[in-house]
Amino acid sequence: MTDTIAAPAALDANPLFSGETPVPFHRILPEHVVPAVRQALADAQAGVDAVAALAEPRTYANTIHALEEIGERLGRVVRPVSHLNAVMSSPELRTAYETVLPEVSAYSARIPLNAELWSAVRAYAATDDARALAGVRRRHLDKVVRSFERAGADLPPERKQRVEALRVEMSRLTTEFANHVLDSTNAWELVLTDEAELEGLPDSARAQARAAAEARGIDGWRFTLQQPSYQPFMQYAARRDLRQRIYHAYMNRASSGEHDNRPLIRRILELRRELAEILGFRDYADLALEESMVGSGARAVAFEEDLTERTRPIWLREMEGLQAFARAELGLDPLEPWDVSYAIERLRLARYDMDAELLRPYFPMDRVLEGLFGLTERLFGVRVRPRELEAVWHPEVRFYDVVDEDGTLLGSFYTDWFPRESKRGGAWMNGLVVGGPREGGWKPHLALMAGNLSPPEGGRPALLTHREVQTVFHEFGHLLHHVLSRVEVGALGGTRVPSDWVELPSQIMENWTWERPALDLFARHWQTGEPIPEELYQKMRAARTFMGAHLQMKQLSYGTVDLELHVRYDPAVDGDPVVRAQQVMERFAPRPDFARDHFITAFSHIFSGGYAAGYYSYMWSAVLEADAFTRFQREGLFNRETGRAFVDAVLSQGDAEEPDELFRRFMGRDPDPEALLRRDLGLDEVAAEADIAS
């Protein structure tokens, strides 16, 4: 595809080249993308060539740091484009992005394969200046050298060409995968016109569905496959046949027709396996995980298998109880996949008199954020201040500054919380600028948080479920990891850490959403201002571990499928990867037919979201954060000294040191794996051992 998609914009007027912070998102148009990215690539290549050809004595500044700066300047152009494609997708923007994406991928693939550049890096590594490096600069050099070696810097020319081709094709296919998921999600709807069909649905779900229908100019109630619509329907709709329809649609997204991801999955797995073999790794998981805490695919598999076997006995008892309740009380015999969420909610209500919807009025979005920011100030000593900003990509976007106790602007961030058809699913935090201490002083960070949470409707503010509140806290944990980073080397700053460490700061923040003192900061009824009644709070706490093994096994199933496809599965001999995934999921299902769907064709985390061979990291990090939170429980949920210790040991450190060492610095010891079982399954160590042995 060529520049004929749009007339090139003059670069001096191109907002992607403005250098402004915050980014002038409101001025970026699809026609700006191709000329800006191509010029940025040309500038980057010229910079790389200059570093490689340098005649003067090599130093850290003119070689290693120079390469980092070249990459950062390119990222300042490419990252906003990638972000806009995720939150404001349009045919024009998608075309522009997909025009330059192969060029960006090819450039990135060529950097470590550049023989002259590799010679320059090795030449510097052999100097006295390099041998004298210490601390984070020493670590940076070591990681740069290893990254070149791991990427194929020593391969013969023809193998280098193949590596570049593989990476370019993988980039194209993973983007196509994400587009198919978005398009297939948007292509389906369920419009109901008979109010009797809404039986069981709470008022919030009905109001959202009515608003969705009105937005399309149609009568009735419109339900979609976006999470704020899909999830409550599965939990509360009494009509079993309608639950079956929406369940089948959701679990088979992107599995047929023009949005079929099945051939893409096989091809992506083929490319990943070939890449790993060329680079000298046994499988793609070993390539992806060599620099992680777990270290190898085999160790990740062993971790998943061990935790699965420890969880399975509790899960089997939970499922037996759920099926018995569904049969006796709900007349659901046999229990089907589209019944599970519904039966769980009914059992929760029967066992704990706990309807999760009763909590929603206490979680208006604005108060949740106020409480979260208040907690952050009390615990970590940093203030979050809203700032009016015109330069945003959508009217719903908000902007905030993060300020240290001494008044230093640490960084800023955007929020974009509600679903729309131009936005991909899920929730995420992205860094746009990695700041920190630099030679000229402090450079502020810039980041964003995005999600698909329950939107405002019917004149009411956005009222969140407790799970959505956890999502907000989770993403803000990532945000703190980014904006509190004090690493002088940007390449090692913020969330640029191993995937099995990056989830600790995010997941640990979720713990405060269960604690009464923290809830009292923000959980107030949107109309009366009253806190959560004590009786309701006690029910919420009592139900915390309800079906905990079911939820844990679901996470473990995703991690196991991911590793199966990237460790054991060989596309050349092992048949259809979708069938292979179904076979694995059978081990985590009450009956084999529960796994007969195409969830894998929309498993964006591993096929377009950067978690290939890394989904296990959610449970790995859960083990770490469940243990780390016990220090806050002992020393005080708002203890400033403990909070600052967490900042100093974890949030500010990025990848400046090995994660194991950072954990030990905060906890004073190695992780206690029993902490997760105690918290999420309600077992202390003795009970866990007894249950597993029985």
XYZ file of C-alpha atoms in Angstrom:
694
model
C 0.000 0.000 0.000
C 1.293 3.504 -0.812
C 0.887 7.083 0.301
C -2.137 7.418 -1.964
C -4.322 6.819 1.085
C -3.832 10.514 1.895
C -1.805 13.491 0.849
C 1.331 13.745 3.002
C 1.017 16.389 5.668
C 3.803 18.916 6.042
C 5.970 17.627 8.843
C 6.387 21.033 10.419
C 2.597 21.077 10.888
C 2.273 17.392 11.737
C 1.141 17.012 15.369
C 3.016 13.727 15.668
C 6.214 15.717 15.157
C 5.274 18.587 17.446
C 7.261 17.308 20.422
C 4.475 18.629 22.657
C 3.729 17.140 26.063
C 0.938 16.309 26.624
C 0.523 14.778 23.198
C -1.803 16.854 20.937
C -4.145 13.909 20.378
C -7.002 16.187 19.347
C -5.071 17.274 16.246
C -3.808 13.875 15.085
C -5.627 12.696 11.961
C -5.172 9.516 9.899
C -3.397 11.465 7.140
C -0.668 12.456 9.603
C 0.339 8.876 10.346
C 2.206 7.647 7.272
C 4.414 10.702 6.639
C 5.236 11.144 10.328
C 6.109 7.517 10.985
C 8.155 7.212 7.807
C 10.126 10.343 8.646
C 10.644 9.112 12.202
C 11.921 5.800 10.839
C 14.289 7.593 8.477
C 15.582 9.755 11.328
C 16.039 6.702 13.525
C 17.935 4.806 10.841
C 20.192 7.804 10.264
C 20.890 7.900 13.987
C 21.704 4.189 14.097
C 24.041 4.553 11.111
C 25.806 7.420 12.863
C 26.317 5.385 16.024
C 27.655 2.448 14.014
C 30.076 4.661 12.038
C 31.318 6.706 14.999
C 35.043 7.438 14.656
C 35.727 8.923 18.100
C 36.378 6.765 21.190
C 33.272 4.924 22.277
C 31.568 5.782 25.556
C 28.355 4.792 27.259
C 26.859 8.145 26.218
C 27.710 8.016 22.506
C 26.873 4.330 22.012
C 24.490 2.641 24.471
C 22.670 5.749 25.670
C 22.563 7.126 22.125
C 20.790 3.985 20.904
C 18.249 4.302 23.704
C 17.554 7.929 22.783
C 17.065 6.998 19.126
C 14.481 4.402 20.097
C 12.721 6.797 22.450
C 12.383 9.485 19.771
C 10.863 6.946 17.402
C 8.512 5.758 20.134
C 7.266 9.289 20.721
C 5.803 9.141 17.202
C 4.732 5.493 16.976
C 3.192 4.969 20.434
C 0.452 7.620 20.056
C -0.548 6.101 16.714
C -0.722 2.603 18.154
C -2.763 3.919 21.060
C -5.254 5.736 18.833
C -5.711 2.601 16.767
C -6.705 0.797 19.992
C -9.172 3.402 21.291
C -10.445 5.314 18.223
C -10.260 2.759 15.433
C -11.662 3.823 12.077
C -11.191 2.471 8.546
C -8.928 5.408 7.680
C -6.772 5.149 10.803
C -6.566 1.379 10.547
C -5.410 1.627 6.928
C -2.767 4.197 7.805
C -1.539 2.191 10.791
C -1.368 -1.052 8.843
C 0.535 0.723 6.066
C 3.433 1.653 8.351
C 3.281 -1.226 10.819
C 5.384 -3.587 8.634
C 7.949 -0.831 8.212
C 8.167 -0.247 11.959
C 8.420 -3.992 12.562
C 11.145 -4.352 9.942
C 13.141 -1.506 11.467
C 12.871 -3.013 14.970
C 13.871 -6.444 13.676
C 16.880 -5.052 11.808
C 18.443 -3.202 14.744
C 20.000 -6.243 16.492
C 20.774 -7.849 13.120
C 22.825 -4.851 11.949
C 26.387 -6.204 11.744
C 28.050 -2.784 11.945
C 25.948 -1.778 14.932
C 26.639 -5.083 16.683
C 30.349 -4.542 16.117
C 30.018 -1.085 17.661
C 28.224 -2.443 20.728
C 30.801 -5.200 21.185
C 33.640 -2.725 20.700
C 32.266 -0.510 23.426
C 31.644 -3.488 25.749
C 35.361 -4.305 25.535
C 36.516 -0.809 26.577
C 37.797 0.286 29.964
C 34.866 2.686 30.123
C 32.435 -0.235 29.846
C 34.319 -2.352 32.385
C 34.125 0.540 34.850
C 30.328 0.778 34.643
C 28.360 -0.043 37.777
C 24.742 -0.180 38.897
C 21.958 0.481 36.440
C 24.291 1.452 33.577
C 26.151 -1.838 33.932
C 22.865 -3.685 33.901
C 21.734 -1.707 30.861
C 24.864 -2.608 28.896
C 24.577 -6.274 29.834
C 20.952 -6.357 28.746
C 21.698 -4.626 25.446
C 24.427 -7.155 24.662
C 22.156 -10.067 25.563
C 19.309 -8.606 23.513
C 21.514 -8.527 20.419
C 22.681 -12.097 21.022
C 19.150 -13.385 21.693
C 17.797 -11.642 18.594
C 20.278 -13.301 16.231
C 23.130 -10.811 15.918
C 25.609 -13.654 15.276
C 23.513 -15.458 12.666
C 24.652 -15.718 9.028
C 23.106 -13.133 6.660
C 20.465 -15.440 5.156
C 19.185 -16.436 8.616
C 19.065 -12.789 9.649
C 16.889 -12.053 6.636
C 14.541 -14.844 7.667
C 14.341 -13.524 11.245
C 13.386 -10.084 9.961
C 10.740 -11.558 7.674
C 9.300 -13.637 10.515
C 9.007 -10.658 12.845
C 7.357 -8.501 10.185
C 4.802 -11.171 9.345
C 4.088 -11.850 13.026
C 3.431 -8.163 13.585
C 1.018 -8.033 10.678
C -0.857 -11.166 11.747
C -1.199 -10.195 15.400
C -2.666 -6.854 14.339
C -5.068 -8.647 12.013
C -6.006 -10.960 14.885
C -6.903 -7.969 17.090
C -8.935 -6.382 14.299
C -10.925 -9.579 13.839
C -11.746 -9.738 17.545
C -12.901 -6.117 17.586
C -14.922 -6.440 14.400
C -16.589 -9.723 15.350
C -17.446 -8.338 18.790
C -19.095 -5.297 17.215
C -20.914 -7.348 14.566
C -23.197 -9.148 17.039
C -26.141 -7.843 19.013
C -29.209 -9.182 20.785
C -32.239 -6.872 20.661
C -35.145 -7.769 22.921
C -38.526 -6.067 22.663
C -40.528 -8.039 25.222
C -39.798 -6.885 28.783
C -40.639 -10.361 30.061
C -37.435 -11.582 28.395
C -35.451 -9.385 30.809
C -36.492 -11.428 33.835
C -33.755 -11.514 36.460
C -31.723 -8.642 35.036
C -30.975 -5.818 37.477
C -32.102 -2.282 36.774
C -28.555 -1.234 35.870
C -28.312 -3.823 33.089
C -31.748 -2.917 31.759
C -30.937 0.775 31.729
C -27.648 0.197 29.880
C -29.403 -1.987 27.318
C -32.149 0.601 26.827
C -29.562 3.345 26.333
C -27.688 1.163 23.836
C -30.896 0.648 21.847
C -31.774 4.345 21.894
C -28.275 5.203 20.676
C -29.006 3.071 17.605
C -32.487 4.504 17.158
C -34.210 1.179 17.817
C -36.917 0.071 20.235
C -36.345 -2.332 23.095
C -33.146 -3.371 24.825
C -29.874 -3.940 23.018
C -27.249 -6.310 24.431
C -23.761 -6.703 23.001
C -20.611 -8.747 23.556
C -18.849 -5.899 25.355
C -18.168 -6.830 28.970
C -20.496 -4.335 30.720
C -23.354 -5.788 28.671
C -22.342 -9.448 28.409
C -21.294 -10.165 31.989
C -24.475 -9.104 33.850
C -26.601 -10.895 31.262
C -24.766 -14.150 31.970
C -25.001 -13.630 35.723
C -28.634 -12.581 36.058
C -30.792 -13.345 32.999
C -33.350 -15.985 33.936
C -34.020 -16.986 30.316
C -31.731 -19.963 29.765
C -32.176 -19.954 25.995
C -31.089 -16.319 25.769
C -28.067 -16.970 27.969
C -27.157 -19.794 25.605
C -27.395 -17.492 22.568
C -25.176 -14.750 23.953
C -22.736 -17.274 25.452
C -22.267 -19.050 22.124
C -21.763 -15.731 20.369
C -19.163 -14.575 22.889
C -17.220 -17.836 23.105
C -17.083 -18.193 19.326
C -16.020 -14.691 18.354
C -13.638 -14.447 15.404
C -14.049 -18.135 14.553
C -15.780 -18.021 11.174
C -16.470 -15.923 8.107
C -14.521 -12.803 7.265
C -13.260 -12.454 10.851
C -11.987 -16.024 11.206
C -8.867 -16.142 13.388
C -8.351 -19.912 13.168
C -5.893 -19.817 10.247
C -4.100 -16.868 11.868
C -3.557 -18.842 15.082
C -1.870 -21.709 13.280
C 0.297 -19.369 11.242
C 1.318 -17.252 14.245
C 2.317 -20.378 16.147
C 4.285 -21.651 13.132
C 6.173 -18.370 12.875
C 6.925 -18.213 16.587
C 8.222 -21.765 16.643
C 10.409 -21.211 13.585
C 11.802 -18.003 15.083
C 12.697 -19.770 18.321
C 14.435 -22.599 16.459
C 16.474 -20.209 14.305
C 17.588 -18.346 17.418
C 18.672 -21.566 19.108
C 15.817 -22.095 21.569
C 13.927 -25.314 22.100
C 10.557 -23.564 21.831
C 9.023 -20.113 21.781
C 8.396 -20.121 25.529
C 12.115 -20.524 26.213
C 12.819 -17.564 23.924
C 10.126 -15.398 25.499
C 10.897 -16.292 29.126
C 14.686 -16.481 29.256
C 14.916 -12.990 30.790
C 11.889 -13.429 33.092
C 11.766 -14.496 36.729
C 10.645 -18.001 35.789
C 13.510 -18.353 33.290
C 12.151 -21.043 30.967
C 9.043 -22.605 29.512
C 9.623 -25.796 31.502
C 9.676 -23.909 34.802
C 6.521 -22.022 33.842
C 4.787 -25.318 33.021
C 5.901 -26.800 36.339
C 4.578 -23.739 38.211
C 1.179 -23.991 36.502
C 0.929 -27.737 37.057
C 1.845 -27.518 40.734
C -0.669 -24.762 41.480
C -3.327 -26.536 39.424
C -2.965 -29.741 41.412
C -3.105 -27.835 44.690
C -6.253 -26.042 43.555
C -8.043 -28.984 41.931
C -9.413 -30.731 45.065
C -11.053 -27.529 46.304
C -12.358 -26.790 42.805
C -13.913 -30.261 42.484
C -15.792 -29.767 45.752
C -16.966 -26.327 44.623
C -18.257 -27.654 41.314
C -19.989 -30.606 42.946
C -21.767 -28.198 45.275
C -22.690 -25.858 42.437
C -24.122 -28.669 40.325
C -26.110 -30.042 43.234
C -27.566 -26.590 43.958
C -28.352 -25.962 40.283
C -30.107 -29.307 40.019
C -32.098 -29.085 43.254
C -32.893 -25.377 43.446
C -32.805 -24.120 39.867
C -33.878 -27.167 37.891
C -30.718 -26.954 35.768
C -29.869 -30.578 35.108
C -27.418 -30.965 33.645
C -25.566 -27.717 34.318
C -24.448 -26.204 31.010
C -21.625 -23.711 30.355
C -24.101 -20.848 29.917
C -25.598 -21.685 33.319
C -22.424 -21.410 35.390
C -22.312 -17.651 36.032
C -26.071 -17.587 36.661
C -25.937 -20.515 39.083
C -22.948 -18.997 40.914
C -24.858 -15.755 41.513
C -27.915 -17.622 42.738
C -25.792 -19.777 45.053
C -23.988 -16.687 46.369
C -27.352 -15.157 47.168
C -28.601 -18.325 48.859
C -25.450 -18.962 50.879
C -24.468 -15.425 51.884
C -27.614 -13.407 51.143
C -25.200 -11.450 48.967
C -26.286 -9.884 45.691
C -23.262 -8.248 44.081
C -25.538 -5.657 42.438
C -26.333 -4.241 45.888
C -22.797 -2.871 46.000
C -23.002 -0.988 42.702
C -24.726 2.176 44.092
C -21.771 2.595 46.481
C -19.207 2.732 43.690
C -19.801 5.845 41.558
C -16.779 6.248 39.335
C -15.827 9.753 40.462
C -15.820 8.781 44.139
C -13.864 5.606 43.413
C -11.167 7.694 41.787
C -11.202 10.270 44.599
C -10.755 7.499 47.147
C -8.025 5.809 45.123
C -6.129 9.079 44.835
C -6.625 9.755 48.537
C -5.263 6.326 49.391
C -2.281 6.995 47.146
C -1.463 10.230 48.961
C -1.785 8.705 52.421
C 0.196 5.597 51.586
C 2.787 6.697 49.043
C 3.001 10.436 49.635
C 2.071 11.561 46.122
C -0.900 13.707 45.081
C -3.063 13.257 42.003
C -4.605 16.449 40.629
C -7.067 16.744 37.738
C -6.141 19.168 34.968
C -8.431 20.512 32.258
C -7.019 19.528 28.887
C -8.309 20.057 25.381
C -5.709 17.799 23.769
C -7.571 14.483 24.173
C -8.842 11.885 21.695
C -12.431 11.665 23.004
C -14.706 13.880 25.124
C -14.838 11.247 27.887
C -11.049 11.338 28.390
C -9.749 12.978 31.578
C -6.222 14.134 32.441
C -4.324 14.175 35.749
C -0.963 15.224 37.152
C 0.967 13.259 39.781
C 2.913 15.499 42.157
C 5.457 14.509 44.811
C 5.416 15.894 48.333
C 8.039 18.496 47.421
C 5.921 19.765 44.528
C 7.826 17.979 41.759
C 5.652 16.994 38.791
C 6.412 13.272 38.607
C 4.221 12.670 35.603
C 0.752 12.865 34.101
C -1.830 10.444 32.768
C -5.041 10.145 30.774
C -8.074 8.017 31.633
C -10.583 6.574 29.139
C -12.886 4.236 31.029
C -16.017 3.458 29.029
C -16.709 1.151 26.063
C -17.362 2.208 22.489
C -17.238 0.295 19.248
C -14.005 1.994 18.164
C -12.144 0.710 21.247
C -10.668 -2.739 21.766
C -11.894 -4.777 24.718
C -10.329 -5.179 28.135
C -8.502 -2.740 30.380
C -4.891 -1.615 30.199
C -2.228 0.907 31.154
C 0.230 2.132 28.547
C 3.294 4.266 29.010
C 3.699 7.043 26.464
C 6.848 8.661 27.879
C 9.250 7.071 30.360
C 10.695 9.876 32.421
C 12.817 9.915 35.558
C 16.116 11.513 36.573
C 18.077 12.757 33.593
C 21.174 14.904 33.137
C 19.092 18.041 32.710
C 16.910 17.335 35.732
C 13.667 15.453 36.260
C 11.789 14.374 33.123
C 8.052 13.829 33.826
C 6.440 10.520 32.879
C 3.324 10.285 30.695
C 0.897 7.362 30.621
C -2.742 6.392 30.157
C -5.334 4.026 31.569
C -8.165 2.664 29.432
C -11.000 0.260 30.096
C -14.497 -0.875 29.258
C -16.396 -0.253 32.480
C -20.087 0.335 33.161
C -20.900 3.738 31.642
C -23.219 6.467 32.937
C -26.821 5.989 31.845
C -30.294 7.323 32.489
C -29.080 10.433 34.258
C -27.073 8.381 36.743
C -23.302 8.494 37.102
C -21.177 5.515 36.145
C -21.880 2.982 38.919
C -19.288 0.224 39.013
C -19.398 -3.359 40.145
C -16.896 -4.344 42.800
C -14.987 -6.290 40.161
C -14.755 -3.112 38.081
C -13.466 -1.226 41.122
C -10.743 -3.855 41.381
C -9.956 -3.266 37.697
C -9.499 0.468 38.304
C -7.181 -0.194 41.242
C -5.304 -2.815 39.198
C -4.581 -0.496 36.289
C -3.655 2.298 38.675
C -1.072 -0.035 40.199
C 0.532 -0.283 36.763
C 0.263 3.498 36.488
C 2.089 4.021 39.802
C 4.805 1.606 38.670
C 5.266 3.864 35.651
C 5.037 7.377 37.101
C 6.951 6.659 40.324
C 9.915 5.176 38.459
C 13.229 6.832 39.392
C 15.515 4.870 37.078
C 18.006 7.010 35.171
C 17.952 4.643 32.170
C 14.608 4.837 30.411
C 14.990 1.391 28.867
C 14.913 -0.077 32.385
C 12.329 2.286 33.847
C 8.681 2.017 34.753
C 6.903 -1.134 33.647
C 9.709 -2.226 31.307
C 10.269 -5.246 33.508
C 9.776 -9.022 33.177
C 6.129 -9.941 32.589
C 5.989 -12.086 35.719
C 7.052 -9.084 37.833
C 4.993 -6.395 36.136
C 1.692 -7.644 37.574
C 2.771 -7.419 41.224
C 2.264 -3.629 41.540
C -1.105 -3.864 39.790
C -2.522 -6.884 41.568
C -1.433 -5.789 45.028
C -3.559 -2.645 44.715
C -6.702 -4.751 44.385
C -6.339 -5.839 48.007
C -7.383 -2.433 49.323
C -10.802 -2.788 47.647
C -11.627 -5.472 50.225
C -10.585 -3.562 53.335
C -13.145 -1.527 55.294
C -10.853 1.425 56.125
C -9.967 1.812 52.452
C -13.556 1.364 51.264
C -14.669 4.115 53.636
C -12.526 6.529 51.623
C -14.733 6.177 48.567
C -17.549 3.620 48.866
C -20.460 5.997 49.397
C -23.982 5.721 48.046
C -24.221 7.929 44.980
C -27.492 9.505 46.216
C -27.319 9.514 50.020
C -23.575 9.593 50.611
C -23.923 6.779 53.149
C -21.104 4.204 53.463
C -21.644 0.530 52.772
C -23.786 -0.826 55.624
C -21.794 -3.042 57.961
C -24.092 -6.000 57.343
C -23.569 -5.755 53.590
C -19.813 -5.344 54.039
C -19.632 -8.462 56.221
C -21.522 -10.415 53.572
C -19.096 -9.131 50.949
C -16.115 -10.225 53.058
C -17.635 -13.600 53.829
C -18.188 -14.203 50.126
C -14.645 -13.197 49.137
C -13.380 -16.765 48.825
C -16.704 -18.017 47.424
C -15.917 -20.096 44.312
C -12.322 -18.949 44.681
C -10.956 -22.211 43.308
C -13.265 -21.891 40.295
C -11.812 -18.469 39.505
C -8.269 -19.666 40.143
C -8.719 -22.700 37.896
C -10.023 -20.430 35.141
C -6.845 -18.354 35.290
C -4.731 -21.493 35.438
C -6.552 -22.915 32.411
C -5.653 -19.865 30.332
C -2.015 -20.048 31.391
C -1.887 -23.779 30.703
C -3.353 -23.423 27.211
C -0.897 -20.634 26.456
C 2.082 -22.765 27.495
C 0.737 -25.856 25.754
C 0.658 -23.959 22.466
C 4.104 -22.406 22.951
C 5.962 -25.355 24.515
C 4.477 -28.696 23.516
C 2.410 -28.001 20.426
C 4.202 -28.389 17.091
C 2.165 -26.945 14.195
C 3.955 -29.242 11.739
C 2.649 -32.462 13.272
C 0.042 -31.752 15.937
C -3.029 -30.808 13.923
C -5.506 -28.040 14.645
C -4.365 -25.742 17.485
C -7.994 -24.887 18.302
C -8.690 -28.570 18.944
C -5.497 -28.817 20.989
C -6.649 -25.881 23.100
C -10.025 -27.524 23.617
C -8.340 -30.733 24.760
C -6.347 -28.812 27.340
C -9.409 -26.927 28.561
C -11.210 -30.226 29.131
C -8.900 -30.783 32.115
C -10.332 -27.643 33.693
C -13.995 -28.281 32.913
C -16.736 -30.204 34.742
C -17.436 -32.104 31.511
C -15.527 -32.291 28.218
C -18.299 -30.547 26.284
C -17.745 -27.398 28.384
C -14.538 -26.915 26.378
C -16.128 -27.269 22.927
C -15.959 -23.631 21.931
C -13.567 -21.249 20.202
C -12.491 -19.038 23.089
C -8.948 -19.289 21.740
C -9.870 -17.333 18.589
C -10.435 -14.248 20.764
C -7.593 -14.895 23.242
C -6.022 -11.533 22.495
C -3.604 -11.638 25.407
C -1.441 -14.267 23.740
C -2.095 -13.593 20.051
C -2.057 -9.791 19.962
C -1.521 -8.482 23.480
C 2.094 -9.214 24.323
C 1.517 -12.150 26.688
C 2.519 -15.019 24.399
C 3.924 -17.767 26.649
C 3.429 -15.295 29.496
C -0.140 -15.643 30.746
C 1.149 -17.703 33.681
C 2.578 -14.426 34.980
C -0.787 -13.370 36.404
C -0.736 -16.292 38.842
C 3.021 -16.001 39.408
C 2.579 -12.353 40.380
C -0.466 -13.252 42.481
C 1.741 -15.479 44.619
C 4.123 -12.555 45.129
C 1.552 -9.831 45.794
C -0.590 -11.925 48.140
C 2.504 -12.376 50.274
C 3.690 -8.766 49.936
C 0.304 -7.443 51.081
C 0.686 -9.256 54.393
C 3.269 -6.633 55.365
C 0.661 -3.894 54.944
C -1.791 -5.971 56.963
C 0.732 -6.293 59.787
C 2.034 -2.733 59.789
C -1.075 -0.794 58.758
C -3.081 -0.377 55.563
C -2.167 3.323 55.434
C 1.256 3.106 57.073
C 3.332 5.739 55.290
C 6.648 4.086 56.168
C 5.502 0.788 54.691
C 4.149 2.567 51.633
C 7.410 4.428 51.076
C 9.310 1.182 51.561
C 7.190 -0.315 48.766
C 7.921 2.695 46.558
C 11.636 2.512 47.295
C 11.931 -1.257 46.812
C 9.429 -1.855 43.996
C 7.526 1.039 42.422
C 10.519 3.303 41.827
C 12.943 0.619 40.687
C 11.676 -0.547 37.298
C 14.159 -3.151 36.066
C 17.155 -1.570 37.794
C 17.772 -4.811 39.721
C 16.646 -8.434 39.647
C 13.001 -8.742 40.775
C 13.865 -11.468 43.295
C 16.202 -9.040 45.031
C 13.614 -6.256 45.025
C 11.042 -8.572 46.606
C 13.496 -9.617 49.303
C 14.319 -5.968 49.960
C 10.669 -5.226 50.695
C 9.768 -8.416 52.570
C 13.138 -9.324 54.077
C 12.800 -12.908 52.822
C 11.795 -15.073 49.873
C 8.094 -15.357 48.898
C 5.692 -17.520 50.896
C 3.608 -19.392 48.282
C 0.984 -20.319 50.884
C -0.182 -16.701 51.146
C -2.177 -16.991 47.917
C -3.996 -20.145 49.048
C -4.803 -18.580 52.397
C -6.228 -15.424 50.836
C -8.043 -16.660 47.729
C -9.113 -20.138 48.781
C -9.607 -19.480 52.482
C -7.034 -22.052 53.513
C -4.260 -21.760 56.026
C -1.169 -23.846 55.346
C -2.212 -26.794 57.517
C -5.700 -26.916 56.082
C -4.349 -26.672 52.543
C -2.060 -29.650 53.090
C -4.846 -31.655 54.685
C -7.261 -30.896 51.844
C -4.734 -31.823 49.195
C -3.851 -35.051 50.959
C -7.484 -36.087 51.443
